[in-house]
GROMACS .gro file of C-alpha atoms in nm:
model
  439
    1UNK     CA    1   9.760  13.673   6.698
    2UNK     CA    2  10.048  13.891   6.808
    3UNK     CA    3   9.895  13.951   7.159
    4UNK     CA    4   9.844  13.573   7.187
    5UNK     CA    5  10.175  13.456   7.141
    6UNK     CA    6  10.305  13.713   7.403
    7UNK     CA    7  10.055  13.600   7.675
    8UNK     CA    8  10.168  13.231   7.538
    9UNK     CA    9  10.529  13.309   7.626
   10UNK     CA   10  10.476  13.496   7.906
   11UNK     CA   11  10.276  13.182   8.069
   12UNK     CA   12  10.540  12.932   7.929
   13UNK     CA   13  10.789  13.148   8.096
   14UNK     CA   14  10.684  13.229   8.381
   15UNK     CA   15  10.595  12.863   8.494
   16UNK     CA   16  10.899  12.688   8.312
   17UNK     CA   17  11.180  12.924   8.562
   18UNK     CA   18  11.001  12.809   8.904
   19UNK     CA   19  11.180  12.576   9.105
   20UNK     CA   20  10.904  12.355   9.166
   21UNK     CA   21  10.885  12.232   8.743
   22UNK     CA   22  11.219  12.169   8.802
   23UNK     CA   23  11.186  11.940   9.101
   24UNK     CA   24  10.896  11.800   8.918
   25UNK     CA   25  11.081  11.761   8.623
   26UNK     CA   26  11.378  11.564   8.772
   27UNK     CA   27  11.129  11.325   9.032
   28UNK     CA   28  10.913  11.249   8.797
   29UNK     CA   29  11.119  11.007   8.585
   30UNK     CA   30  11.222  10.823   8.880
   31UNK     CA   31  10.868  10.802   8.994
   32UNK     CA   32  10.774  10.652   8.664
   33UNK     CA   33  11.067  10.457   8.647
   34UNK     CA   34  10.985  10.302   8.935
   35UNK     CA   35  10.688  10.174   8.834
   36UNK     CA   36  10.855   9.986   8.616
   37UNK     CA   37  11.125   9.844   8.808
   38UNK     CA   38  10.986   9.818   9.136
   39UNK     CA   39  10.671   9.526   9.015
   40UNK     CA   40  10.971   9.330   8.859
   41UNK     CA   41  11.155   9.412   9.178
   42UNK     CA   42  10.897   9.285   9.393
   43UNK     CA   43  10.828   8.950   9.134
   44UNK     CA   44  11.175   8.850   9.195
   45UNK     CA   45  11.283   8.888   9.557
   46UNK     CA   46  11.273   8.700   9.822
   47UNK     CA   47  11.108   8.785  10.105
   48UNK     CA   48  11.184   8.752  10.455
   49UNK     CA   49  11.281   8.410  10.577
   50UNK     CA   50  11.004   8.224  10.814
   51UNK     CA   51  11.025   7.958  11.018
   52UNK     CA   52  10.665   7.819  11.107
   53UNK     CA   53  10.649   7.471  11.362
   54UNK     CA   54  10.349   7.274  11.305
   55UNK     CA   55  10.159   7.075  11.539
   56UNK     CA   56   9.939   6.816  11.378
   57UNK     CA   57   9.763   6.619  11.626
   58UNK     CA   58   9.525   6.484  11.346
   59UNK     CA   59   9.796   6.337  11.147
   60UNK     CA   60   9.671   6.401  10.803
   61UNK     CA   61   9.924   6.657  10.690
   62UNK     CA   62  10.272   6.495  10.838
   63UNK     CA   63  10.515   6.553  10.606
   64UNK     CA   64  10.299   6.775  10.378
   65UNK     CA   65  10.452   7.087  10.458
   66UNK     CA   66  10.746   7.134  10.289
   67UNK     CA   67  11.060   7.385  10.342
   68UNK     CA   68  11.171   7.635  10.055
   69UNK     CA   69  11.387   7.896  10.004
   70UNK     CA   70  11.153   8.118  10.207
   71UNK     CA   71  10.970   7.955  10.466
   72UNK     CA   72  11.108   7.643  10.725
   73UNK     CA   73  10.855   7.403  10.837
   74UNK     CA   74  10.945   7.238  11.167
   75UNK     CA   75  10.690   6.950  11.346
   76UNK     CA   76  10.714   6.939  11.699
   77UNK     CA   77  10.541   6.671  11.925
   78UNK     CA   78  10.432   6.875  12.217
   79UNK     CA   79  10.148   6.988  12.409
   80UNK     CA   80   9.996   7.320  12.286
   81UNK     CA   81  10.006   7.533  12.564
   82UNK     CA   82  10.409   7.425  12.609
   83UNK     CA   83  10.403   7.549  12.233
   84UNK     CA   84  10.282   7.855  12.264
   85UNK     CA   85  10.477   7.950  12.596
   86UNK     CA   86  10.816   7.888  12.403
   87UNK     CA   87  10.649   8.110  12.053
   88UNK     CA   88  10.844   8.411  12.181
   89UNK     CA   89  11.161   8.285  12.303
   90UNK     CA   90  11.252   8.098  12.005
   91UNK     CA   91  11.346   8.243  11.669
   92UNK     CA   92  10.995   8.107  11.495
   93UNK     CA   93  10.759   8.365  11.343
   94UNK     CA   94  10.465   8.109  11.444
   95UNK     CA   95  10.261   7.779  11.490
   96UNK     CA   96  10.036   7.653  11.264
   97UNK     CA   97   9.805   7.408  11.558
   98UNK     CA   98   9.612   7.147  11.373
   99UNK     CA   99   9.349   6.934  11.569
  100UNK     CA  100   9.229   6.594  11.565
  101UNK     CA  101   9.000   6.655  11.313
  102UNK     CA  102   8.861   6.415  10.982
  103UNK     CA  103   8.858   6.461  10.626
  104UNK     CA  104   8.480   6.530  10.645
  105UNK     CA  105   8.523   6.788  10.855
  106UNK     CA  106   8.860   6.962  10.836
  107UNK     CA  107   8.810   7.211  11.072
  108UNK     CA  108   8.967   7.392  11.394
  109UNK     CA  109   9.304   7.463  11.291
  110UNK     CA  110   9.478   7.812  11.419
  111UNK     CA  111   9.784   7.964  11.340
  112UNK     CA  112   9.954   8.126  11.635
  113UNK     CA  113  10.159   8.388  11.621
  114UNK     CA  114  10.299   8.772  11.752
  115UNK     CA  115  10.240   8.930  11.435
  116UNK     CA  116   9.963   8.957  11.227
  117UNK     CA  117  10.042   8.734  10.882
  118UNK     CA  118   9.999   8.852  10.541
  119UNK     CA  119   9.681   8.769  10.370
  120UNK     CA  120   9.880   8.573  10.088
  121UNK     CA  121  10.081   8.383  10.428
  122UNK     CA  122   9.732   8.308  10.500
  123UNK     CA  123   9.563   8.184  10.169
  124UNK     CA  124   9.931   7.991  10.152
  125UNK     CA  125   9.840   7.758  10.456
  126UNK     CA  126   9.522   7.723  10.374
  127UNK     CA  127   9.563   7.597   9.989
  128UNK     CA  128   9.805   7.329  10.125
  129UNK     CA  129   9.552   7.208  10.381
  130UNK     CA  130   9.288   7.201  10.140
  131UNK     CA  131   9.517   7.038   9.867
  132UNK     CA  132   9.585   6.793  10.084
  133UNK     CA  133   9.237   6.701  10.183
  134UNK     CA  134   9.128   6.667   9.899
  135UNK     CA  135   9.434   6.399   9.770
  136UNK     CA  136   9.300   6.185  10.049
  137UNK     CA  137   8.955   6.202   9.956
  138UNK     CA  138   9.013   6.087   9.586
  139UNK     CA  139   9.266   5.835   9.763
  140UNK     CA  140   8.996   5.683   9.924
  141UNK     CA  141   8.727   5.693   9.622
  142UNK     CA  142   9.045   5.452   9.462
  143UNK     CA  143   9.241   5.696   9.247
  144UNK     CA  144   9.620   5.649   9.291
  145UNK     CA  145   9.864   5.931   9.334
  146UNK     CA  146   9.988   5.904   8.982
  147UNK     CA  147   9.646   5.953   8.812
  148UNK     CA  148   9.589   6.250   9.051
  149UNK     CA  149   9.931   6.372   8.893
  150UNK     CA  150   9.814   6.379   8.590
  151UNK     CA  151   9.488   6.544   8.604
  152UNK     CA  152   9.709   6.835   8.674
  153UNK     CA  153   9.755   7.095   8.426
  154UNK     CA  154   9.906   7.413   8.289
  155UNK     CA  155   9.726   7.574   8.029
  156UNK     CA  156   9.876   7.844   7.828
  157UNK     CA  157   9.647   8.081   7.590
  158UNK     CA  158   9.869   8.265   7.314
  159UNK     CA  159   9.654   8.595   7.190
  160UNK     CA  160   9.717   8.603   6.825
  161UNK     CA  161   9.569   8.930   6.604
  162UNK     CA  162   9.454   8.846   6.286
  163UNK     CA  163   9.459   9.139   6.026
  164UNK     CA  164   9.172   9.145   5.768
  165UNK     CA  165   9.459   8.982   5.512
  166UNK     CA  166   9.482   8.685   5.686
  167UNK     CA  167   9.821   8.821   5.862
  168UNK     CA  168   9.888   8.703   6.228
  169UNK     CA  169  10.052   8.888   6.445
  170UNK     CA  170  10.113   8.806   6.817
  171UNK     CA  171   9.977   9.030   7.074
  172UNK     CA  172   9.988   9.014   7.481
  173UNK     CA  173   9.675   9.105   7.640
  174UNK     CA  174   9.920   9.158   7.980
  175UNK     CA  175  10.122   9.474   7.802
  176UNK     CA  176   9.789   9.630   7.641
  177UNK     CA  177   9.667   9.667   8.007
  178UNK     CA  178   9.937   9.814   8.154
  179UNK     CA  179  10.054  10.040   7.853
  180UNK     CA  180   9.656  10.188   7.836
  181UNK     CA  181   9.647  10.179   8.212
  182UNK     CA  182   9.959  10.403   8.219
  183UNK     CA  183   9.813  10.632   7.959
  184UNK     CA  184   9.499  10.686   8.056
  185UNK     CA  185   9.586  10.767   8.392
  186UNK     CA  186   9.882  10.965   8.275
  187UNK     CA  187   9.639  11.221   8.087
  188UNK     CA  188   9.369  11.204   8.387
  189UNK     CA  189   9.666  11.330   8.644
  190UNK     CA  190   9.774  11.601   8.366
  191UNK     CA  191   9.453  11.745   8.290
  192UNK     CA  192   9.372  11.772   8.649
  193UNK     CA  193   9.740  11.933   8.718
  194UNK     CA  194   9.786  12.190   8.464
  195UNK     CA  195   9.366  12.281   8.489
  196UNK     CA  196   9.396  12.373   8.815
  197UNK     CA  197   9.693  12.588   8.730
  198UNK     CA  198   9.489  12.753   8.460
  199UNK     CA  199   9.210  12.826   8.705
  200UNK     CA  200   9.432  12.927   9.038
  201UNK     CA  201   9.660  13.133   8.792
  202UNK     CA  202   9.305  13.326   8.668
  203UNK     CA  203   9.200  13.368   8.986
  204UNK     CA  204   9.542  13.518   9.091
  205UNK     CA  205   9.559  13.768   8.795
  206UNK     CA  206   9.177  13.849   8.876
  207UNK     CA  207   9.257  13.898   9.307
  208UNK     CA  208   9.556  14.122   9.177
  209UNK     CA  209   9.402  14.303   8.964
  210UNK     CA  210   9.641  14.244   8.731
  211UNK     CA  211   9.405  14.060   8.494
  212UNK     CA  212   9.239  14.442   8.446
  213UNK     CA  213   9.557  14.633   8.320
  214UNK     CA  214   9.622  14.304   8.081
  215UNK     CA  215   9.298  14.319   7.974
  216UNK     CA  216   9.333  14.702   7.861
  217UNK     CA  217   9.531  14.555   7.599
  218UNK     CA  218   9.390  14.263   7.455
  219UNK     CA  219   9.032  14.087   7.404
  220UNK     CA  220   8.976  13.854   7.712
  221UNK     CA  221   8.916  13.526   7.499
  222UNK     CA  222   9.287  13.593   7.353
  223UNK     CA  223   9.398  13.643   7.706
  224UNK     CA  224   9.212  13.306   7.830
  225UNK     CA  225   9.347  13.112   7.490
  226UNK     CA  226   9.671  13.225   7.572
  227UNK     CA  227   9.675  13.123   7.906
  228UNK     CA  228   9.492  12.753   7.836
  229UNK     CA  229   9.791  12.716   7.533
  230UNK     CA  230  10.074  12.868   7.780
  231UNK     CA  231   9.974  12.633   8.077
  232UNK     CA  232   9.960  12.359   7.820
  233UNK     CA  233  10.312  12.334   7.626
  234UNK     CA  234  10.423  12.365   8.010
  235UNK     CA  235  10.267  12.047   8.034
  236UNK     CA  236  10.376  11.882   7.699
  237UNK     CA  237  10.722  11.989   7.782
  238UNK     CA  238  10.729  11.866   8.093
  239UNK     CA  239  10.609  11.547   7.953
  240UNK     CA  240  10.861  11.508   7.675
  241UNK     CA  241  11.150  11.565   7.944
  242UNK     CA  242  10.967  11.279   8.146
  243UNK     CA  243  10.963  11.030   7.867
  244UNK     CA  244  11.313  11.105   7.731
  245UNK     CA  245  11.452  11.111   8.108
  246UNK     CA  246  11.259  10.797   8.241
  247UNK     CA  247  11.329  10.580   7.883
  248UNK     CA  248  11.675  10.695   7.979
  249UNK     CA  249  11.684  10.562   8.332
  250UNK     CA  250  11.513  10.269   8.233
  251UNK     CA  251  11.707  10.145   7.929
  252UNK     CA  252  11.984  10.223   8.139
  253UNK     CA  253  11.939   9.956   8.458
  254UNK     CA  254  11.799   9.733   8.173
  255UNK     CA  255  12.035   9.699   7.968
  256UNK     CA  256  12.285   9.671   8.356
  257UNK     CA  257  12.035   9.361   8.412
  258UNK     CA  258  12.023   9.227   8.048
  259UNK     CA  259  12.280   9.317   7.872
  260UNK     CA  260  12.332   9.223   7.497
  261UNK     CA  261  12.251   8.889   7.535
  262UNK     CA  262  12.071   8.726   7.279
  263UNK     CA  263  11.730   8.474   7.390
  264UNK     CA  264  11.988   8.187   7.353
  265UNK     CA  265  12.234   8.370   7.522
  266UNK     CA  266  11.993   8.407   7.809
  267UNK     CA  267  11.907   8.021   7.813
  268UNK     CA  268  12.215   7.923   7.874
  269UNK     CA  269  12.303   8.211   8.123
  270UNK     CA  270  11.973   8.086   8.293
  271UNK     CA  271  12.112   7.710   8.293
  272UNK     CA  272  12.413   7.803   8.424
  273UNK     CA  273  12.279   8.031   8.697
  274UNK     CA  274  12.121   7.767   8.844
  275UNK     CA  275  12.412   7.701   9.023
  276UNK     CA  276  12.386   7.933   9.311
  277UNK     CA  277  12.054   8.100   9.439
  278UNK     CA  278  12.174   8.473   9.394
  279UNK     CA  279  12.293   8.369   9.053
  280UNK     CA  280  11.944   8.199   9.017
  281UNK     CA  281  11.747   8.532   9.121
  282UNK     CA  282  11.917   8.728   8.897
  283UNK     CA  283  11.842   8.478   8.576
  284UNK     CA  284  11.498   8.514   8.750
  285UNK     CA  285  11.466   8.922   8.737
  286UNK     CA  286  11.669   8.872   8.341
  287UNK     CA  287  11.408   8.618   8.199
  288UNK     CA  288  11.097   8.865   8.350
  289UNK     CA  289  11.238   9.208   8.218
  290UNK     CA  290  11.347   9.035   7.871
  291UNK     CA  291  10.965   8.857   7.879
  292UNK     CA  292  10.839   9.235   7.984
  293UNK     CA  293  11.000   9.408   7.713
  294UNK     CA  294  10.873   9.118   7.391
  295UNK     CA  295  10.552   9.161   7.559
  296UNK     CA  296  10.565   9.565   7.501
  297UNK     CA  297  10.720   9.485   7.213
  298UNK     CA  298  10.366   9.342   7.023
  299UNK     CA  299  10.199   9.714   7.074
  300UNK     CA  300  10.199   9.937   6.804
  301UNK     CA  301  10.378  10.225   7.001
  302UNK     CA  302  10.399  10.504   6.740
  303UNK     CA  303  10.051  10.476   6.751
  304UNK     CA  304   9.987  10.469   7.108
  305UNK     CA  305  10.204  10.824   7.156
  306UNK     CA  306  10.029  10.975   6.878
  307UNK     CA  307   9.674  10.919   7.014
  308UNK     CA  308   9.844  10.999   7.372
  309UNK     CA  309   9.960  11.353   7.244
  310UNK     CA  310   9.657  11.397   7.051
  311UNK     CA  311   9.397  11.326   7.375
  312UNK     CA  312   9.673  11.486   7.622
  313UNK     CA  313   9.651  11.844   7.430
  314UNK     CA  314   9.237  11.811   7.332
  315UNK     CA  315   9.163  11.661   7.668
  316UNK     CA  316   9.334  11.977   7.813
  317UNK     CA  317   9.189  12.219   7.580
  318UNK     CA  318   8.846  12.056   7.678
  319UNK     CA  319   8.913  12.087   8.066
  320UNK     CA  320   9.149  12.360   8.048
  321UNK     CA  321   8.844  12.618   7.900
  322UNK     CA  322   8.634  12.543   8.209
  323UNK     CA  323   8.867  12.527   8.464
  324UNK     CA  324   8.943  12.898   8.310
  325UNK     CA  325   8.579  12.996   8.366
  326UNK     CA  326   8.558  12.871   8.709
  327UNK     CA  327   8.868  13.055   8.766
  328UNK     CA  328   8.715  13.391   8.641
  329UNK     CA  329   8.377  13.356   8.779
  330UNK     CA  330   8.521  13.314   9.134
  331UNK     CA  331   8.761  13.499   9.350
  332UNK     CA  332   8.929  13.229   9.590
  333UNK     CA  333   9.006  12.863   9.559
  334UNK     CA  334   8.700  12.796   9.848
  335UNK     CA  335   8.455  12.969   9.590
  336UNK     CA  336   8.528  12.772   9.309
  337UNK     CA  337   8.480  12.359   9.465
  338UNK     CA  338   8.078  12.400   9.423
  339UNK     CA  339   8.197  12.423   9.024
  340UNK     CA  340   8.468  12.219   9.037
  341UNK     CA  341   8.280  11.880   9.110
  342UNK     CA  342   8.038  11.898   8.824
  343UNK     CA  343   8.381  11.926   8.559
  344UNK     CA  344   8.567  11.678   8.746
  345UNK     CA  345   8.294  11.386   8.794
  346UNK     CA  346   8.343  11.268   8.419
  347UNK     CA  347   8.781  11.230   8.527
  348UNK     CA  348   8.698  11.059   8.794
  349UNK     CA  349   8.380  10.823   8.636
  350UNK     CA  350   8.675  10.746   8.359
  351UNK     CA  351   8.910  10.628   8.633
  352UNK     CA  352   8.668  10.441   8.798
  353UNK     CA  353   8.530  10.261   8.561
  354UNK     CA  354   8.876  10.155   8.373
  355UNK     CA  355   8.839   9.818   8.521
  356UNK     CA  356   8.492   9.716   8.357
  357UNK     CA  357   8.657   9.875   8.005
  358UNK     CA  358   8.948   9.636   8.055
  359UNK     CA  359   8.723   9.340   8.075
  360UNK     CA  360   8.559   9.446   7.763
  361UNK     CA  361   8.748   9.678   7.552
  362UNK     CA  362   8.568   9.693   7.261
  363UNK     CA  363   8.176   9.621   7.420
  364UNK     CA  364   7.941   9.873   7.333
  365UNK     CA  365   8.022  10.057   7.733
  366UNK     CA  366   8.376  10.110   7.629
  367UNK     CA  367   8.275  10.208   7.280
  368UNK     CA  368   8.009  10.469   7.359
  369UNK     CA  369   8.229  10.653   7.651
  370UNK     CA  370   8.538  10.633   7.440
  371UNK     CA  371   8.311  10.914   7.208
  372UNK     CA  372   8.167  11.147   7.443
  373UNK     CA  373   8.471  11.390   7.457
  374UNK     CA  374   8.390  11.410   7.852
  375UNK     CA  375   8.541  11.037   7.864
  376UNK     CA  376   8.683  10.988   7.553
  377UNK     CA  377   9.068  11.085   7.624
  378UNK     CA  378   9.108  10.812   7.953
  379UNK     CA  379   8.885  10.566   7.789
  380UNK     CA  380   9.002  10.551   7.452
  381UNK     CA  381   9.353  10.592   7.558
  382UNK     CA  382   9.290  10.260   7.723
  383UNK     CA  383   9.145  10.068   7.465
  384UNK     CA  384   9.407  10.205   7.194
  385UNK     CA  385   9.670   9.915   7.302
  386UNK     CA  386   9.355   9.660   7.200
  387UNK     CA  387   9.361   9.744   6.869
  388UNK     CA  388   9.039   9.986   6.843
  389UNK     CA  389   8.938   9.969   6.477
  390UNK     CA  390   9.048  10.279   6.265
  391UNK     CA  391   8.735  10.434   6.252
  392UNK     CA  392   8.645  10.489   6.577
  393UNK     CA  393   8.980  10.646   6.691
  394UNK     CA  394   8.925  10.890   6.367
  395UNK     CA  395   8.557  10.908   6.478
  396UNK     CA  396   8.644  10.959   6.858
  397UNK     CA  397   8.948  11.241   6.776
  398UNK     CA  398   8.667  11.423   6.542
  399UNK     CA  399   8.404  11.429   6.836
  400UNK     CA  400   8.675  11.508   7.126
  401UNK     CA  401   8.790  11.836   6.901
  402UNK     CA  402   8.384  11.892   6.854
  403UNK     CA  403   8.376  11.915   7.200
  404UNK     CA  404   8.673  12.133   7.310
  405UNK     CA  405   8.563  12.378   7.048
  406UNK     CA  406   8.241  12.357   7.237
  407UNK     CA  407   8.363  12.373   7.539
  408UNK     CA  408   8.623  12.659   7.459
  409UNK     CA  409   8.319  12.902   7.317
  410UNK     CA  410   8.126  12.812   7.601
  411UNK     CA  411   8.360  12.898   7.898
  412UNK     CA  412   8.508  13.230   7.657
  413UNK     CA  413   8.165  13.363   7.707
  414UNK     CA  414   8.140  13.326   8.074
  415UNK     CA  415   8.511  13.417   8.095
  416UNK     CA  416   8.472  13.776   7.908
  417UNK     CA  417   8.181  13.882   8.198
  418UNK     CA  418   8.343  13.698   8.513
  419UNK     CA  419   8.717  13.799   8.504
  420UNK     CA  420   8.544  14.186   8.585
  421UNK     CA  421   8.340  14.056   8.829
  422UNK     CA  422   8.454  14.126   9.203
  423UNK     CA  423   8.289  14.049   9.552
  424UNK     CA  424   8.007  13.908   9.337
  425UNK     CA  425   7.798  13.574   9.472
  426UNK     CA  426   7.809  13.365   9.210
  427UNK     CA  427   7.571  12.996   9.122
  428UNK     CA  428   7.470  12.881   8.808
  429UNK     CA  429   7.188  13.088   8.746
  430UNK     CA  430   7.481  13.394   8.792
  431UNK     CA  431   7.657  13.177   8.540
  432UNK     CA  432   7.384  13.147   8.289
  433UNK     CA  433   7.345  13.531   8.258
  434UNK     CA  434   7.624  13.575   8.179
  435UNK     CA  435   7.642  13.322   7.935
  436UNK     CA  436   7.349  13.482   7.786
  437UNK     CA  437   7.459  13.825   7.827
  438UNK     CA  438   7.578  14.037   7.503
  439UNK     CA  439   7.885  14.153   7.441
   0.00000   0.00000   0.00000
């Protein structure tokens, strides 16, 4: 036990004093802080100021297009060609050219321009046309503006959780996403990180030779134990510094934003903001982070770090024993990507199918790969913030520490044979001897 604690400490030490976990260590908090900021950023700003001439020679939309903070609409009554001669000389970012054309058949119309629009510039123009044509169709079937103005509406679903004794509690399906998106891709970019440090740091020792004076000393599944548990706390550390830096960073420019102000506080700030625009976007960007941080605020967080620790460290161990046994059955980085595929398929399958789990979070696909331990620490880390029944996350942590143990015996035995092996053409029938092979 001795033996492994030095080869622990000498890992943890070795990897903790390089300037690169240091660099890592300080960007990545305002990577993830960005994140955060940045979409609330982007929901809040204005963007670049547009001014678009139309020419309607059809005469359905006068007037329909209608100036804001962002975009100027200007008609001109000219010919086209004139139009488009004087697109670059005047300060317009393009023309929006609509022909004679009928209801029945609203077609033909073409934006000019230098620049190729945005997609959302695009589907912008086009929901106003359409809006419009279809106001004068139910105009002319004898429905009057007003009626039309009230078959409008906004529709607003509030997801409530009801506990088996009858208590509610309010829940946001918006914050479960993005708090088990974040953790599930969180321990997919771990597990691949520190595994392939595991298996290039093996296959270092093993070019060096290194790995054969070490190995004089101690038995080689204490040497690969102490190197998967080494390579790991690197990785837990580095992850505590990340979440006490970026919560830092982030409560920081929140509470700049927010301040102390209470939700009536913020109503009235908001009231009286509306004043000036700038004061107006910055009641805007208050109102989203303060909406942002009640929506977090429905997730049962102590248990979502828990079960993140938990499937960070036994979704390493898992990985971490088989990237070691790549590592030792191989003697360059080239040799070992014909083994590396097979391990990392089930990461990647998680990743990709996240999306059809988020539709469904608690269907019988999210279920059943949220228990094989190949899947189970991306997927169930996503459904946790959907309030997975008890059972299964007890059932799913009992199966995922199955498995590592698995996996752990089953990579110690290749491991033991490999890390001697030198100059040695290795495939899987190479790798089943030695599996087979006594000690």
């Amino acid at each position: 036990m001795n033996k492994i604690l030095l080869i622990i400490k000498r890992e943890y030490m070795s990897r903790v004093k390089k300037k690169s976990f240091l660099i890592m260590t300080i960007l990545g908090p305002l990577l993830f802080s960005g994140l955060f900021i940045v979409p609330i950023w982007l929901a809040t700003r204005e963007g670049d100021h547009k001014v678009i001439q139309i020419l309607d020679e059809s005469g359905l939309f006068t007037d329909e297009f209608v100036s804001n903070d962002n975009t100027t609409y200007e008609y001109i009554d000219e010919d086209l060609e004139s139009a488009k001669s004087t697109l670059n000389s005047n300060d317009v970012f393009g023309l929006l050219y609509i022909p004679e054309m009928t209801i029945e058949n609203p077609e033909g119309a073409k934006f000019y321009a230098t620049q190729n629009p945005g997609i959302s510039f695009q589907a912008s123009l086009e929901g106003m046309m359409r809006d419009r044509v279809e106001n004068i169709k139910l105009l002319n079937s004898g429905l009057n503006q007003e009626f039309l103005d009230g078959l409008k509406a906004q529709v607003y679903v509030q997801t409530v959780n009801l506990s088996e004794s009858g208590d509610e509690n309010e829940s946001s399906t918006g914050a479960a996403t993005a708090v088990g998106y974040l953790g599930a891709f969180l321990i997919y970019f771990f597990i691949f990180l520190y595994g392939a440090q595991i298996m290039r740091g093996v296959i270092e020792e093993k070019t060096n030779r290194i790995i054969e004076v070490i190995i004089a000393s101690v038995r080689p599944f204490h040497l690969m134990m102490g190197k998967i548990i080494g390579v790991g706390s690197v990785g837990l550390t580095q992850f505590l510094l990340w979440v006490a830096l970026s919560s830092a960073i982030v409560t920081g420019i929140s509470s700049f934003v927010v301040g102390d102000a209470t939700p009536e506080q913020m109503e009235a700030i908001s009231q009286a903001n509306q004043t000036t625009p700038m004061a107006a976007n910055n009641s805007q960007t208050q109102e989203v982070i303060q909406k942002s941080m009640n929506a977090v605020g429905h997730i049962n967080l102590p248990l979502v770090i828990s079960c993140f620790v938990f499937y960070f460290i036994a979704g390493y161990l898992f990985y971490g024993a088989l990237f070691a046994a790549i590592g030792s059955a191989v003697d360059s980085d080239a040799d070992s990507q014909q083994f590396m595929f097979p391990v990392t398929i089930p990461l990647i399958f998680s990743v990709v199918v996240l999306s059809a789990v988020i539709n469904d979070p608690h269907g019988s696909f999210a279920f059943w790969l949220s228990m094989i331990p190949f899947t189970s620490p991306v997927i169930m880390m996503m459904r946790i913030p959907f309030d997975v029944p008890a059972w299964q996350i007890i059932l799913s942590m009992l199966l995922t520490i199955g498995g590592f143990l698995f996996t752990t015996w089953l990579a110690s035995r290749i491991y033991r044979v490999g890390i001697f092996m030198h100059g040695t053409k290795v495939n899987y029938k190479t790798l089943a001897k030695w599996f087979m092979m006594k000690s």
